[in-house]
Amino acid sequence: AVDAIKRETRRFAKRQMTWFRRDARIVWLDITQYSEAGLLDEACALLAEER
């Protein structure tokens, strides 16, 4: 049962990623390119652009 849960969780995550990649509204941020504060600032700036 545990193996089935793990397998289905991986499959679900893969379907989510496929769905998100097709959505042009999604903006991917590479967290390795930002400090914690910089990442927050960038995310807030992106949200402000949407309004």
PDB file of N, CA and C in Angstrom, residues 13-36:
ATOM      1  N   ALA A  13       2.199  14.543  -8.994  1.00  0.00           N
ATOM      2  CA  ALA A  13       3.134  15.669  -9.098  1.00  0.00           C
ATOM      3  C   ALA A  13       3.531  15.904 -10.548  1.00  0.00           C
ATOM      4  N   LYS A  14       3.732  14.840 -11.294  1.00  0.00           N
ATOM      5  CA  LYS A  14       4.095  14.976 -12.709  1.00  0.00           C
ATOM      6  C   LYS A  14       2.955  15.621 -13.498  1.00  0.00           C
ATOM      7  N   ARG A  15       1.720  15.210 -13.216  1.00  0.00           N
ATOM      8  CA  ARG A  15       0.572  15.814 -13.908  1.00  0.00           C
ATOM      9  C   ARG A  15       0.442  17.289 -13.557  1.00  0.00           C
ATOM     10  N   GLN A  16       0.686  17.626 -12.299  1.00  0.00           N
ATOM     11  CA  GLN A  16       0.640  19.032 -11.901  1.00  0.00           C
ATOM     12  C   GLN A  16       1.671  19.850 -12.674  1.00  0.00           C
ATOM     13  N   MET A  17       2.898  19.356 -12.756  1.00  0.00           N
ATOM     14  CA  MET A  17       3.949  20.087 -13.463  1.00  0.00           C
ATOM     15  C   MET A  17       3.601  20.259 -14.935  1.00  0.00           C
ATOM     16  N   THR A  18       3.039  19.235 -15.541  1.00  0.00           N
ATOM     17  CA  THR A  18       2.620  19.327 -16.945  1.00  0.00           C
ATOM     18  C   THR A  18       1.566  20.416 -17.097  1.00  0.00           C
ATOM     19  N   TRP A  19       0.606  20.437 -16.190  1.00  0.00           N
ATOM     20  CA  TRP A  19      -0.472  21.418 -16.240  1.00  0.00           C
ATOM     21  C   TRP A  19       0.080  22.831 -16.050  1.00  0.00           C
ATOM     22  N   PHE A  20       0.953  23.013 -15.062  1.00  0.00           N
ATOM     23  CA  PHE A  20       1.521  24.335 -14.798  1.00  0.00           C
ATOM     24  C   PHE A  20       2.357  24.833 -15.973  1.00  0.00           C
ATOM     25  N   ARG A  21       3.106  23.965 -16.625  1.00  0.00           N
ATOM     26  CA  ARG A  21       3.940  24.390 -17.759  1.00  0.00           C
ATOM     27  C   ARG A  21       3.109  24.929 -18.909  1.00  0.00           C
ATOM     28  N   ARG A  22       1.906  24.424 -19.070  1.00  0.00           N
ATOM     29  CA  ARG A  22       1.043  24.878 -20.169  1.00  0.00           C
ATOM     30  C   ARG A  22       0.365  26.213 -19.885  1.00  0.00           C
ATOM     31  N   ASP A  23       0.337  26.615 -18.641  1.00  0.00           N
ATOM     32  CA  ASP A  23      -0.354  27.836 -18.243  1.00  0.00           C
ATOM     33  C   ASP A  23       0.594  29.026 -18.398  1.00  0.00           C
ATOM     34  N   ALA A  24       0.304  29.885 -19.357  1.00  0.00           N
ATOM     35  CA  ALA A  24       1.178  31.031 -19.653  1.00  0.00           C
ATOM     36  C   ALA A  24       1.232  32.032 -18.498  1.00  0.00           C
ATOM     37  N   ARG A  25       0.267  31.964 -17.592  1.00  0.00           N
ATOM     38  CA  ARG A  25       0.254  32.900 -16.464  1.00  0.00           C
ATOM     39  C   ARG A  25       1.277  32.547 -15.395  1.00  0.00           C
ATOM     40  N   ILE A  26       1.780  31.331 -15.428  1.00  0.00           N
ATOM     41  CA  ILE A  26       2.733  30.879 -14.415  1.00  0.00           C
ATOM     42  C   ILE A  26       4.114  31.448 -14.728  1.00  0.00           C
ATOM     43  N   VAL A  27       4.730  32.063 -13.740  1.00  0.00           N
ATOM     44  CA  VAL A  27       6.088  32.593 -13.872  1.00  0.00           C
ATOM     45  C   VAL A  27       6.973  31.775 -12.938  1.00  0.00           C
ATOM     46  N   TRP A  28       7.962  31.103 -13.507  1.00  0.00           N
ATOM     47  CA  TRP A  28       8.862  30.274 -12.720  1.00  0.00           C
ATOM     48  C   TRP A  28      10.044  31.119 -12.261  1.00  0.00           C
ATOM     49  N   LEU A  29      10.340  31.058 -10.986  1.00  0.00           N
ATOM     50  CA  LEU A  29      11.488  31.763 -10.427  1.00  0.00           C
ATOM     51  C   LEU A  29      12.503  30.730  -9.960  1.00  0.00           C
ATOM     52  N   ASP A  30      13.746  30.905 -10.377  1.00  0.00           N
ATOM     53  CA  ASP A  30      14.821  30.011  -9.958  1.00  0.00           C
ATOM     54  C   ASP A  30      15.307  30.471  -8.589  1.00  0.00           C
ATOM     55  N   ILE A  31      14.974  29.715  -7.566  1.00  0.00           N
ATOM     56  CA  ILE A  31      15.287  30.158  -6.205  1.00  0.00           C
ATOM     57  C   ILE A  31      16.780  30.224  -5.935  1.00  0.00           C
ATOM     58  N   THR A  32      17.577  29.592  -6.774  1.00  0.00           N
ATOM     59  CA  THR A  32      19.029  29.667  -6.577  1.00  0.00           C
ATOM     60  C   THR A  32      19.586  31.011  -7.036  1.00  0.00           C
ATOM     61  N   GLN A  33      18.788  31.796  -7.744  1.00  0.00           N
ATOM     62  CA  GLN A  33      19.243  33.080  -8.272  1.00  0.00           C
ATOM     63  C   GLN A  33      18.908  34.257  -7.357  1.00  0.00           C
ATOM     64  N   TYR A  34      18.234  33.991  -6.243  1.00  0.00           N
ATOM     65  CA  TYR A  34      17.771  35.063  -5.363  1.00  0.00           C
ATOM     66  C   TYR A  34      18.145  34.771  -3.916  1.00  0.00           C
ATOM     67  N   SER A  35      18.305  35.836  -3.159  1.00  0.00           N
ATOM     68  CA  SER A  35      18.358  35.684  -1.704  1.00  0.00           C
ATOM     69  C   SER A  35      16.909  35.497  -1.253  1.00  0.00           C
ATOM     70  N   GLU A  36      16.719  35.170  -0.001  1.00  0.00           N
ATOM     71  CA  GLU A  36      15.354  34.991   0.496  1.00  0.00           C
ATOM     72  C   GLU A  36      14.549  36.283   0.335  1.00  0.00           C
TER      73      GLU A  36
END
